[in-house]
Structure formats: structure tokens, C-alpha cells
Short mmCIF file of C-alpha atoms in Angstrom, two decimals:
data_model
loop_
_atom_site.label_atom_id
_atom_site.label_comp_id
_atom_site.label_asym_id
_atom_site.label_seq_id
_atom_site.Cartn_x
_atom_site.Cartn_y
_atom_site.Cartn_z
CA UNK A 1 0.08 -0.08 -0.02
CA UNK A 2 1.24 3.52 -0.93
CA UNK A 3 0.16 6.68 0.75
CA UNK A 4 0.88 9.75 -1.17
CA UNK A 5 0.59 13.21 0.33
CA UNK A 6 1.47 16.91 0.37
CA UNK A 7 2.56 18.73 3.47
CA UNK A 8 4.87 21.76 4.23
CA UNK A 9 5.30 22.19 0.68
CA UNK A 10 6.88 18.70 0.16
CA UNK A 11 5.63 15.76 -1.86
CA UNK A 12 5.82 12.53 0.06
CA UNK A 13 5.12 8.80 -0.58
CA UNK A 14 4.98 6.38 2.39
CA UNK A 15 5.50 2.66 1.47
CA UNK A 16 2.97 1.52 4.37
CA UNK A 17 4.18 -2.06 4.85
CA UNK A 18 7.90 -1.31 4.50
CA UNK A 19 7.70 1.83 6.29
CA UNK A 20 9.95 3.58 3.77
CA UNK A 21 9.17 7.22 3.24
CA UNK A 22 10.35 9.00 0.15
CA UNK A 23 10.63 12.77 -0.75
CA UNK A 24 9.60 12.95 -4.39
CA UNK A 25 9.17 15.43 -7.14
CA UNK A 26 6.11 16.05 -9.23
CA UNK A 27 6.98 13.52 -11.96
CA UNK A 28 7.58 10.77 -9.33
CA UNK A 29 4.30 11.85 -7.42
CA UNK A 30 2.44 11.36 -10.68
CA UNK A 31 4.06 7.97 -11.36
CA UNK A 32 3.51 6.62 -7.84
CA UNK A 33 -0.17 7.70 -7.92
CA UNK A 34 -0.56 5.43 -10.89
CA UNK A 35 1.66 2.58 -9.53
CA UNK A 36 -1.03 0.43 -7.77
CA UNK A 37 -3.34 0.66 -10.65
CA UNK A 38 -1.38 0.61 -13.79
CA UNK A 39 1.35 -1.38 -15.36
CA UNK A 40 4.85 0.24 -15.92
CA UNK A 41 4.30 0.56 -19.70
CA UNK A 42 1.01 2.43 -19.12
CA UNK A 43 2.77 4.80 -16.46
CA UNK A 44 5.80 5.52 -18.72
CA UNK A 45 3.36 6.30 -21.67
CA UNK A 46 1.25 8.76 -19.68
CA UNK A 47 4.31 10.42 -18.24
CA UNK A 48 6.14 10.81 -21.61
CA UNK A 49 3.22 13.00 -22.93
CA UNK A 50 4.32 15.72 -20.28
CA UNK A 51 8.01 14.90 -19.43
CA UNK A 52 11.14 14.25 -21.55
CA UNK A 53 11.26 10.49 -22.39
CA UNK A 54 15.01 10.32 -20.89
CA UNK A 55 13.79 11.51 -17.49
CA UNK A 56 10.84 9.29 -17.43
CA UNK A 57 13.09 6.24 -18.26
CA UNK A 58 15.39 7.20 -15.45
CA UNK A 59 12.48 7.52 -13.06
CA UNK A 60 11.07 4.13 -13.96
CA UNK A 61 14.34 2.56 -13.34
CA UNK A 62 14.53 4.17 -10.01
CA UNK A 63 11.00 2.85 -9.17
CA UNK A 64 12.13 -0.83 -10.21
CA UNK A 65 15.07 -0.57 -8.17
CA UNK A 66 12.94 0.63 -5.00
CA UNK A 67 10.49 -2.12 -5.68
CA UNK A 68 13.37 -5.03 -5.89
CA UNK A 69 14.88 -3.65 -2.77
CA UNK A 70 11.51 -3.77 -0.81
CA UNK A 71 11.14 -0.15 -0.04
CA UNK A 72 8.38 0.49 -2.55
CA UNK A 73 4.93 -1.36 -3.01
CA UNK A 74 6.12 -4.03 -0.60
CA UNK A 75 3.64 -6.46 0.84
CA UNK A 76 3.90 -8.05 4.13
CA UNK A 77 1.45 -10.24 6.20
CA UNK A 78 2.08 -9.34 9.74
CA UNK A 79 -0.48 -11.70 11.23
CA UNK A 80 2.19 -13.91 12.48
CA UNK A 81 3.62 -11.11 14.42
CA UNK A 82 0.49 -10.69 16.57
CA UNK A 83 1.41 -11.68 20.17
CA UNK A 84 -0.54 -14.36 21.68
CA UNK A 85 -2.30 -13.30 25.12
CA UNK A 86 -0.06 -14.15 27.83
CA UNK A 87 -1.94 -12.40 30.75
CA UNK A 88 1.19 -10.39 31.40
CA UNK A 89 1.06 -6.91 32.93
CA UNK A 90 3.88 -4.65 32.93
CA UNK A 91 2.46 -1.23 33.31
CA UNK A 92 0.12 0.57 35.76
CA UNK A 93 -1.48 3.83 36.15
CA UNK A 94 -1.85 4.07 40.07
CA UNK A 95 -4.38 6.73 41.11
CA UNK A 96 -2.97 8.17 44.26
CA UNK A 97 -5.95 10.53 44.54
CA UNK A 98 -9.30 10.77 43.34
CA UNK A 99 -9.33 14.63 44.40
CA UNK A 100 -7.86 17.61 42.82
CA UNK A 101 -6.91 21.20 43.81
CA UNK A 102 -7.95 22.39 40.32
CA UNK A 103 -11.36 22.54 38.70
CA UNK A 104 -10.55 22.31 34.96
CA UNK A 105 -13.58 22.85 32.77
CA UNK A 106 -12.97 20.15 30.37
CA UNK A 107 -11.81 17.36 32.95
CA UNK A 108 -12.97 13.89 31.85
CA UNK A 109 -12.54 12.74 35.38
CA UNK A 110 -15.15 14.98 36.97
CA UNK A 111 -12.71 17.55 38.21
CA UNK A 112 -10.69 14.61 39.88
CA UNK A 113 -13.20 12.57 41.42
CA UNK A 114 -13.82 10.22 38.57
CA UNK A 115 -17.76 11.02 38.99
CA UNK A 116 -17.53 9.14 42.43
CA UNK A 117 -16.71 9.89 45.95
CA UNK A 118 -13.28 11.91 46.43
CA UNK A 119 -10.64 10.22 48.28
CA UNK A 120 -6.90 9.18 48.58
CA UNK A 121 -4.97 6.02 48.05
CA UNK A 122 -3.99 4.27 51.17
CA UNK A 123 -0.53 3.01 51.74
CA UNK A 124 -1.96 -0.63 52.23
CA UNK A 125 -3.91 -0.52 48.95
CA UNK A 126 -0.99 1.00 47.20
CA UNK A 127 1.40 -1.65 48.33
CA UNK A 128 -1.02 -4.46 47.26
CA UNK A 129 -1.16 -2.68 43.86
CA UNK A 130 2.71 -2.89 43.51
CA UNK A 131 2.64 -6.51 44.59
CA UNK A 132 -0.13 -7.35 42.18
CA UNK A 133 1.88 -5.84 39.31
CA UNK A 134 4.95 -7.95 40.35
CA UNK A 135 2.79 -10.96 40.70
CA UNK A 136 1.23 -10.57 37.26
CA UNK A 137 4.36 -9.50 35.35
CA UNK A 138 5.77 -13.08 34.49
CA UNK A 139 9.36 -12.84 33.29
CA UNK A 140 9.15 -9.26 32.66
CA UNK A 141 11.78 -7.31 34.76
CA UNK A 142 11.23 -3.74 33.93
CA UNK A 143 7.95 -2.44 35.15
CA UNK A 144 6.33 1.02 34.87
CA UNK A 145 3.96 2.80 37.46
CA UNK A 146 2.62 6.23 36.74
CA UNK A 147 1.32 8.08 39.90
CA UNK A 148 -1.94 9.72 38.58
CA UNK A 149 -5.01 11.44 39.92
CA UNK A 150 -6.83 13.65 40.25
CA UNK A 151 -3.67 15.32 41.57
CA UNK A 152 -1.33 12.83 43.15
CA UNK A 153 0.63 15.46 45.04
CA UNK A 154 -2.36 15.66 47.27
CA UNK A 155 -1.11 12.20 48.76
CA UNK A 156 2.56 12.95 48.41
CA UNK A 157 3.53 11.15 51.60
CA UNK A 158 2.05 7.84 50.30
CA UNK A 159 3.47 8.32 46.90
CA UNK A 160 6.86 8.62 48.59
CA UNK A 161 6.30 5.61 50.86
CA UNK A 162 5.16 3.59 47.81
CA UNK A 163 8.47 4.41 45.80
CA UNK A 164 10.36 3.22 48.82
CA UNK A 165 8.45 0.07 48.96
CA UNK A 166 8.89 -0.40 45.33
CA UNK A 167 12.70 -0.21 45.72
CA UNK A 168 12.46 -2.99 48.36
CA UNK A 169 10.49 -5.20 45.87
CA UNK A 170 13.20 -4.51 43.25
CA UNK A 171 15.68 -6.19 45.57
CA UNK A 172 13.63 -8.99 46.79
CA UNK A 173 11.75 -9.91 43.47
CA UNK A 174 14.52 -9.11 40.92
CA UNK A 175 12.50 -6.30 39.10
CA UNK A 176 13.04 -2.67 38.30
CA UNK A 177 10.35 0.13 38.54
CA UNK A 178 10.45 3.02 36.30
CA UNK A 179 8.19 5.45 38.41
CA UNK A 180 6.61 8.51 36.83
CA UNK A 181 4.19 11.15 37.82
CA UNK A 182 1.59 13.30 36.25
CA UNK A 183 0.89 16.52 38.18
CA UNK A 184 -0.61 19.89 37.69
CA UNK A 185 2.21 21.26 39.43
CA UNK A 186 0.29 23.55 41.86
CA UNK A 187 1.76 21.62 44.90
CA UNK A 188 5.26 21.40 43.98
CA UNK A 189 7.73 22.07 46.80
CA UNK A 190 11.36 21.94 47.07
CA UNK A 191 10.99 18.70 49.03
CA UNK A 192 8.68 17.30 46.42
CA UNK A 193 10.90 18.58 43.50
CA UNK A 194 14.13 17.00 44.93
CA UNK A 195 12.16 13.72 45.36
CA UNK A 196 10.66 13.68 41.82
CA UNK A 197 14.07 14.53 40.31
CA UNK A 198 15.60 11.68 42.42
CA UNK A 199 13.09 9.03 41.98
CA UNK A 200 10.81 9.58 39.00
CA UNK A 201 11.88 8.36 35.50
CA UNK A 202 9.69 10.84 33.83
CA UNK A 203 7.35 13.82 34.97
CA UNK A 204 4.43 15.22 33.20
CA UNK A 205 3.17 18.69 34.13
CA UNK A 206 -0.13 20.00 32.88
CA UNK A 207 -0.18 23.50 31.43
CA UNK A 208 -2.42 24.62 28.82
CA UNK A 209 -0.39 27.35 27.04
CA UNK A 210 -1.08 30.96 26.97
CA UNK A 211 -1.89 32.45 30.48
CA UNK A 212 -5.41 33.43 29.28
CA UNK A 213 -6.18 30.00 28.03
CA UNK A 214 -4.77 28.31 31.01
CA UNK A 215 -6.33 30.46 33.62
CA UNK A 216 -9.72 30.06 31.94
CA UNK A 217 -9.65 26.30 31.60
CA UNK A 218 -7.66 25.46 34.70
CA UNK A 219 -8.70 27.53 37.63
CA UNK A 220 -8.07 26.73 41.35
CA UNK A 221 -10.88 25.59 43.68
CA UNK A 222 -11.87 29.01 44.56
CA UNK A 223 -11.89 30.29 40.77
CA UNK A 224 -8.57 32.14 40.72
CA UNK A 225 -6.10 31.54 38.15
CA UNK A 226 -3.27 28.99 38.44
CA UNK A 227 -0.69 29.76 35.79
CA UNK A 228 1.62 31.91 37.58
CA UNK A 229 2.15 29.45 40.44
CA UNK A 230 2.39 26.54 38.22
CA UNK A 231 4.91 28.18 35.66
CA UNK A 232 7.13 29.14 38.56
CA UNK A 233 7.01 25.61 40.25
CA UNK A 234 7.52 23.74 36.87
CA UNK A 235 10.57 25.77 35.95
CA UNK A 236 12.22 25.31 39.21
CA UNK A 237 11.52 21.41 38.72
CA UNK A 238 12.97 21.18 35.30
CA UNK A 239 15.91 23.45 35.96
CA UNK A 240 16.96 21.18 38.75
CA UNK A 241 16.16 18.20 36.78
CA UNK A 242 19.07 18.53 34.28
CA UNK A 243 18.75 16.05 31.67
CA UNK A 244 15.92 14.07 33.35
CA UNK A 245 12.87 13.33 31.09
CA UNK A 246 9.73 15.61 31.46
CA UNK A 247 6.98 16.71 29.33
CA UNK A 248 4.66 19.68 29.72
CA UNK A 249 1.22 18.51 28.44
CA UNK A 250 -1.65 20.79 27.67
CA UNK A 251 -5.23 20.37 26.16
CA UNK A 252 -6.74 22.24 23.35
CA UNK A 253 -10.56 22.81 22.97
CA UNK A 254 -12.98 24.57 20.71
CA UNK A 255 -12.14 27.62 22.60
CA UNK A 256 -8.39 27.91 21.32
CA UNK A 257 -8.21 26.09 17.95
CA UNK A 258 -5.12 28.33 17.34
CA UNK A 259 -3.36 25.99 19.59
CA UNK A 260 -0.02 26.53 17.81
CA UNK A 261 0.08 29.58 19.72
CA UNK A 262 -0.15 27.89 22.91
CA UNK A 263 2.65 25.56 22.23
CA UNK A 264 4.78 28.52 21.40
CA UNK A 265 3.72 30.29 24.77
CA UNK A 266 4.90 27.04 26.61
CA UNK A 267 8.10 27.04 24.64
CA UNK A 268 8.66 30.86 25.29
CA UNK A 269 7.99 30.15 29.18
CA UNK A 270 11.10 27.99 29.01
CA UNK A 271 9.97 24.46 28.23
CA UNK A 272 11.34 22.52 25.52
CA UNK A 273 9.38 19.09 25.55
CA UNK A 274 5.67 19.79 24.88
CA UNK A 275 2.56 17.92 24.11
CA UNK A 276 -0.57 19.88 23.52
CA UNK A 277 -3.46 17.37 22.89
CA UNK A 278 -7.09 17.67 21.54
CA UNK A 279 -9.70 17.47 24.09
CA UNK A 280 -12.03 14.56 24.02
CA UNK A 281 -15.62 15.55 25.12
CA UNK A 282 -19.11 14.08 24.37
CA UNK A 283 -20.78 15.92 21.39
CA UNK A 284 -22.66 18.89 22.36
CA UNK A 285 -20.19 19.85 25.18
CA UNK A 286 -19.40 23.53 25.45
CA UNK A 287 -15.70 23.01 24.51
CA UNK A 288 -16.00 19.80 22.44
CA UNK A 289 -14.25 19.59 19.08
CA UNK A 290 -16.43 18.88 16.19
CA UNK A 291 -16.27 17.60 12.47
CA UNK A 292 -17.00 20.96 11.37
CA UNK A 293 -13.80 22.19 13.02
CA UNK A 294 -11.60 19.43 11.33
CA UNK A 295 -10.30 21.75 8.51
CA UNK A 296 -9.24 24.28 10.83
CA UNK A 297 -7.66 21.90 13.17
CA UNK A 298 -5.56 20.13 10.40
CA UNK A 299 -4.39 23.47 9.14
CA UNK A 300 -3.34 24.43 12.51
CA UNK A 301 -1.09 21.26 12.72
CA UNK A 302 0.58 22.18 9.65
CA UNK A 303 1.13 25.92 10.84
CA UNK A 304 2.59 24.29 13.95
CA UNK A 305 4.90 22.15 12.06
CA UNK A 306 6.30 25.11 10.28
CA UNK A 307 6.67 27.03 13.43
CA UNK A 308 8.57 24.39 15.11
CA UNK A 309 10.70 23.72 12.13
CA UNK A 310 11.58 27.54 12.19
CA UNK A 311 12.45 27.73 15.79
CA UNK A 312 14.75 24.47 15.39
CA UNK A 313 16.54 26.25 12.59
CA UNK A 314 16.89 29.25 14.71
CA UNK A 315 18.61 27.20 17.50
CA UNK A 316 15.44 26.94 19.61
CA UNK A 317 14.47 23.32 19.63
CA UNK A 318 11.14 22.08 20.51
CA UNK A 319 10.23 18.50 21.08
CA UNK A 320 6.63 18.37 20.15
CA UNK A 321 5.37 14.85 21.31
CA UNK A 322 2.92 14.15 18.21
CA UNK A 323 5.66 15.04 15.69
CA UNK A 324 8.09 12.49 16.83
CA UNK A 325 8.51 9.65 14.69
CA UNK A 326 11.64 7.45 13.97
CA UNK A 327 11.71 6.58 10.26
CA UNK A 328 14.85 4.28 10.61
CA UNK A 329 13.55 2.16 13.47
CA UNK A 330 10.94 2.92 16.06
CA UNK A 331 8.76 0.35 18.01
CA UNK A 332 8.95 -3.34 16.87
CA UNK A 333 5.94 -4.58 14.67
CA UNK A 334 4.25 -6.42 17.58
CA UNK A 335 4.15 -3.15 19.62
CA UNK A 336 2.90 -1.23 16.37
CA UNK A 337 0.08 -3.84 16.13
CA UNK A 338 -0.91 -3.87 19.72
CA UNK A 339 -0.96 -0.10 20.25
CA UNK A 340 -0.93 1.11 23.96
CA UNK A 341 -1.75 -2.13 25.84
CA UNK A 342 -4.50 -0.84 27.62
CA UNK A 343 -6.58 -3.51 29.31
CA UNK A 344 -3.86 -5.88 28.34
CA UNK A 345 -0.42 -5.20 29.39
CA UNK A 346 -1.31 -1.91 31.04
CA UNK A 347 -4.15 -1.23 33.65
CA UNK A 348 -5.29 1.42 36.06
CA UNK A 349 -5.83 1.08 39.70
CA UNK A 350 -8.16 3.33 41.78
CA UNK A 351 -7.68 4.28 45.58
CA UNK A 352 -10.10 1.59 46.36
CA UNK A 353 -7.83 -1.09 44.57
CA UNK A 354 -10.29 -1.52 41.70
CA UNK A 355 -8.73 -2.40 38.38
CA UNK A 356 -9.73 -0.77 34.93
CA UNK A 357 -8.24 -1.11 31.48
CA UNK A 358 -6.77 2.54 31.69
CA UNK A 359 -7.38 5.84 33.39
CA UNK A 360 -10.05 6.86 31.08
CA UNK A 361 -12.15 3.67 31.66
CA UNK A 362 -12.04 4.15 35.44
CA UNK A 363 -15.91 4.40 36.68
CA UNK A 364 -17.29 3.15 33.31
CA UNK A 365 -19.92 0.52 33.70
CA UNK A 366 -18.90 -2.78 32.68
CA UNK A 367 -15.14 -2.22 32.66
CA UNK A 368 -14.07 -3.05 36.15
CA UNK A 369 -11.50 -5.95 35.67
CA UNK A 370 -10.94 -6.93 39.22
CA UNK A 371 -9.24 -5.66 42.34
CA UNK A 372 -5.56 -5.56 43.75
CA UNK A 373 -6.77 -6.11 47.23
CA UNK A 374 -8.04 -9.81 46.43
CA UNK A 375 -5.69 -10.38 43.28
CA UNK A 376 -8.73 -10.97 41.13
CA UNK A 377 -8.32 -10.11 37.41
CA UNK A 378 -10.97 -10.77 34.69
CA UNK A 379 -8.73 -12.66 32.06
CA UNK A 380 -11.47 -12.76 29.58
CA UNK A 381 -11.58 -9.00 29.42
CA UNK A 382 -7.81 -8.93 29.46
CA UNK A 383 -7.89 -11.37 26.52
CA UNK A 384 -10.55 -9.13 24.63
CA UNK A 385 -8.26 -6.07 24.84
CA UNK A 386 -5.41 -8.16 23.80
CA UNK A 387 -7.30 -9.27 20.71
CA UNK A 388 -8.20 -5.60 19.97
CA UNK A 389 -5.13 -5.01 17.65
CA UNK A 390 -4.63 -3.03 14.47
CA UNK A 391 -5.51 -6.11 12.28
CA UNK A 392 -8.62 -6.99 13.83
CA UNK A 393 -10.28 -3.72 13.33
CA UNK A 394 -11.97 -3.35 9.83
CA UNK A 395 -11.52 0.37 9.75
CA UNK A 396 -7.79 0.02 10.49
CA UNK A 397 -6.65 -2.70 8.15
CA UNK A 398 -6.82 -0.42 5.05
CA UNK A 399 -5.63 2.68 6.72
CA UNK A 400 -2.13 3.87 5.89
CA UNK A 401 -1.46 4.91 9.44
CA UNK A 402 -2.18 1.71 11.12
CA UNK A 403 1.36 0.84 11.99
CA UNK A 404 1.80 4.51 13.71
CA UNK A 405 -1.26 4.85 15.70
CA UNK A 406 -1.97 1.26 17.05
CA UNK A 407 -5.48 1.48 16.08
CA UNK A 408 -6.25 4.63 18.28
CA UNK A 409 -7.68 4.96 21.75
CA UNK A 410 -9.86 2.09 22.85
CA UNK A 411 -11.53 4.44 25.49
CA UNK A 412 -12.54 7.08 22.85
CA UNK A 413 -13.77 4.36 20.68
CA UNK A 414 -16.11 2.99 23.26
CA UNK A 415 -17.28 6.49 24.40
CA UNK A 416 -18.11 7.56 20.81
CA UNK A 417 -19.00 4.32 19.13
CA UNK A 418 -19.85 1.90 21.98
CA UNK A 419 -17.29 -0.40 20.89
CA UNK A 420 -13.49 -0.60 21.70
CA UNK A 421 -12.94 -1.96 17.99
CA UNK A 422 -14.49 0.95 16.12
CA UNK A 423 -12.03 3.95 16.15
CA UNK A 424 -13.20 7.54 17.06
CA UNK A 425 -13.04 9.12 13.58
CA UNK A 426 -12.32 12.55 14.66
CA UNK A 427 -9.13 11.26 16.34
CA UNK A 428 -8.07 9.27 13.32
CA UNK A 429 -8.02 12.30 10.96
CA UNK A 430 -6.09 14.34 13.56
CA UNK A 431 -3.62 11.34 13.96
CA UNK A 432 -3.08 11.20 10.38
CA UNK A 433 -2.33 14.77 9.83
CA UNK A 434 0.06 14.74 12.79
CA UNK A 435 1.83 11.74 11.26
CA UNK A 436 2.18 13.48 7.86
CA UNK A 437 3.62 16.47 9.42
CA UNK A 438 6.13 14.34 11.46
CA UNK A 439 7.35 12.44 8.42
CA UNK A 440 7.79 15.52 6.20
CA UNK A 441 9.82 17.08 9.12
CA UNK A 442 12.08 14.26 9.75
CA UNK A 443 12.51 13.52 5.93
CA UNK A 444 13.31 17.10 5.17
CA UNK A 445 15.87 17.15 7.86
CA UNK A 446 17.63 13.98 6.67
CA UNK A 447 17.54 15.18 3.04
CA UNK A 448 19.15 18.61 4.01
CA UNK A 449 22.04 17.00 6.23
#
């Protein structure tokens, strides 16, 4: 399968099955647009009417060489690369708090309470969660735990004690924990910053961009803005963090479709590693994205790509999460087919110890998978999520982006279509545009170097 596209003024061809990406000219673009439906003689005859015969023959020779080398019109059956369900869990989103000190207007988690009673994770349940992960990790040595909320810093002492307990389990059970934390940054103190920078493999800090956007969308409980405090705290953290990993994560809504300006605002505030992502809200919600907004959104991603490239050229690098793609390697094919692993290798655990497929499924009827308290796990549901891979989804099988998106978000698919196997179409369009921009940026950089 070939995917031909134009972005950032460049003409591109992606050979889907091989993963090869080609920067092409107009003549090659024309030839490749016919390659899957016409024979070589027909293509050559059509091109010769517009281009010099010698140039056409040279191009056809290059195309033949690429085909012979397996980087053009390759055909691979990857069904044998689908991993059989093994019941292994390697990553956990551990909800340290179902409460929050912000009242974000678009929060999918009901401003931190996940549409239920507010509460904090106890040390006892947290320990059982880590033990459960170890017990269900099989031979997998490296395990991942993200402290999440609500706002996990509301329960910092328990987070701190659980990291200490995890280090004990590492020694006694021959495992290794990569701990991360997702925080709004409001409660960062010197003590907490030092602890995070010492113990957390990664930290995600939520900032929505421009002051006016952030303060409107992410007010504190009393209604006042949170921007100044969070920016000050977050900058202090990353300056002390050195080369440690971090991301500033924002959300854009119908209210700020010019979200490229929010990415630049975050960058101007002093942050290099940025992710600003589309809000996911039910249709009819005040800030929800709609199909009618899609042309504007796709245009904005291309605008953002141009701005990111310009800043990189000016010596001011931005790492934008959705523009990251490794064209020479990247995840193995099994990982590409499986996607994020939600409900299979990755689960979320609530303060009560209930297990869900991921943080977005928490509280949804019919998706409780068990409990770390008694060690129960619904293997049938786990197997169903394991089988929900790219090649099992009719809408994904013929999509050029299938090996880059992993089939999309199962939680969004269920929320909008009532079925984890039916992708959320708006998300698909945005994912494809982001990937096109990413491919152009990487390919052009490689071509110029």
C-alpha cells in the first residue's frame, strides 16, 4: 500500500508495509499515484506525454530498483507477529488521589473525583497494587508505574512511601520499577521537586499554554488562576532536573483552535518538551471538538509544524510529542500492532484498589476488571483487549497510518461508538495529519543534512 501526500510544501510517498518514506518530485508523485493500478508501460506512456522520455525512463528505473529492494509497493503479512495473549501486565496507572486542587472545565475525570466519591489511595492498597503488578508480570523485569489522579501530590507522603516500597520489591523480587508522575504542578515544593528528580523516570506537568487560556480552563478551587504558580514551580523543577525526562502537557478545545500559539507560549515560558493534545468531550459539550472544526484543526497542525521547524533552525529546539517519529527504526511490529496495551499489558488502579483497562475507563460501567486487594483479574476482558489489535479492526486494516497509531484509543472508541474496536473518527483524522507533518519534518531534515 502506498500513501501519497503533500505537506509543508513537500511531496511525499509512504510505503506502508515497509515503512519507507520517500521525498519525491512532481513527476515521481504522478508515477506513484498510478503505481498500484497501472502497469509500468502505461505509467511510462502517460508520463512521456508531459516529461522528457529520458527523464521518464530514469524514473522508472529508480522505481524498479526501489521495488526490488523492498522499499516500494512492499507486501507483508504481519498476522504472525501478533503476540498471543499471555496475561502479562507490565505497566500500571496508579491513582494516588481521586481529588484535585484545580477545577478544570474540560476534565474527563469529573474534576478529579472520577464521578464518584473523592478520596486518597491508602498505603496498604498502594502496596497491594505494586505487589499485584509484580505477581502478574511473569518474566518481565522492567515495570512501569505512573502516579496519577486527580492530583497525586495531594497524597505525596503515600507516593513517597510507595516508591520506597517499590525499591524494596526490586531487591527481593528481581524487578525494576520506572516510576513516573503526572501532576498539575500546583503543589510542587522544594522537597517534592527533589524527590521527583531523584526517583521519577519521567514527570508530566499540565499547562495549557497562554496565560489567558490556561487560567480560564484550569482555575483553582476558588476560581482564581493557577498559571503563575504552576509556571514558577514547573520551571524550578526542570531546571533542577538537568537531563531528566519531562513533558509539559496541555489540552486544546473548541475555544483555542489556534493551539499552535499555545505550544509557542509554553516554549517561550522555558519548556522544550511539549505535548498539546485535543480535548475529548461528548458531542454538545461547550468545549468539544466537532467535525466542522476539522479543516481548521488540520491546518493548525501544519502551521505548528512550520513554526516548530523555524524555531529549530533558529537554534531554539522544540520537541513536540505528536511530531516524533523514528523513520529508521521505532517500535517493533508487535508493539505497533498492539498499540498502547490498555486492558492487556497496562491497567489502571483506583484508590479503592479496583482495576480498569486504563485511566479513561475508570468508573465506566462494565469495565471493572478486578481488584488488587484480593488479586482478582478478569482474564476474559484482558484477552478481549489483547485481541483488539490493528489487524482485527475493519476500519484500521486499510488505513495507511495503522502501524503508527496502534488502532487509536480504545476508551475514545467506546465512548463515541460503544465498541473498543470502532475507532473514533475525529481522532483518526487528527492522528493522520500529525503523522504526515512528522514524516515531512524528519524526511526534510535528513535530506538537508
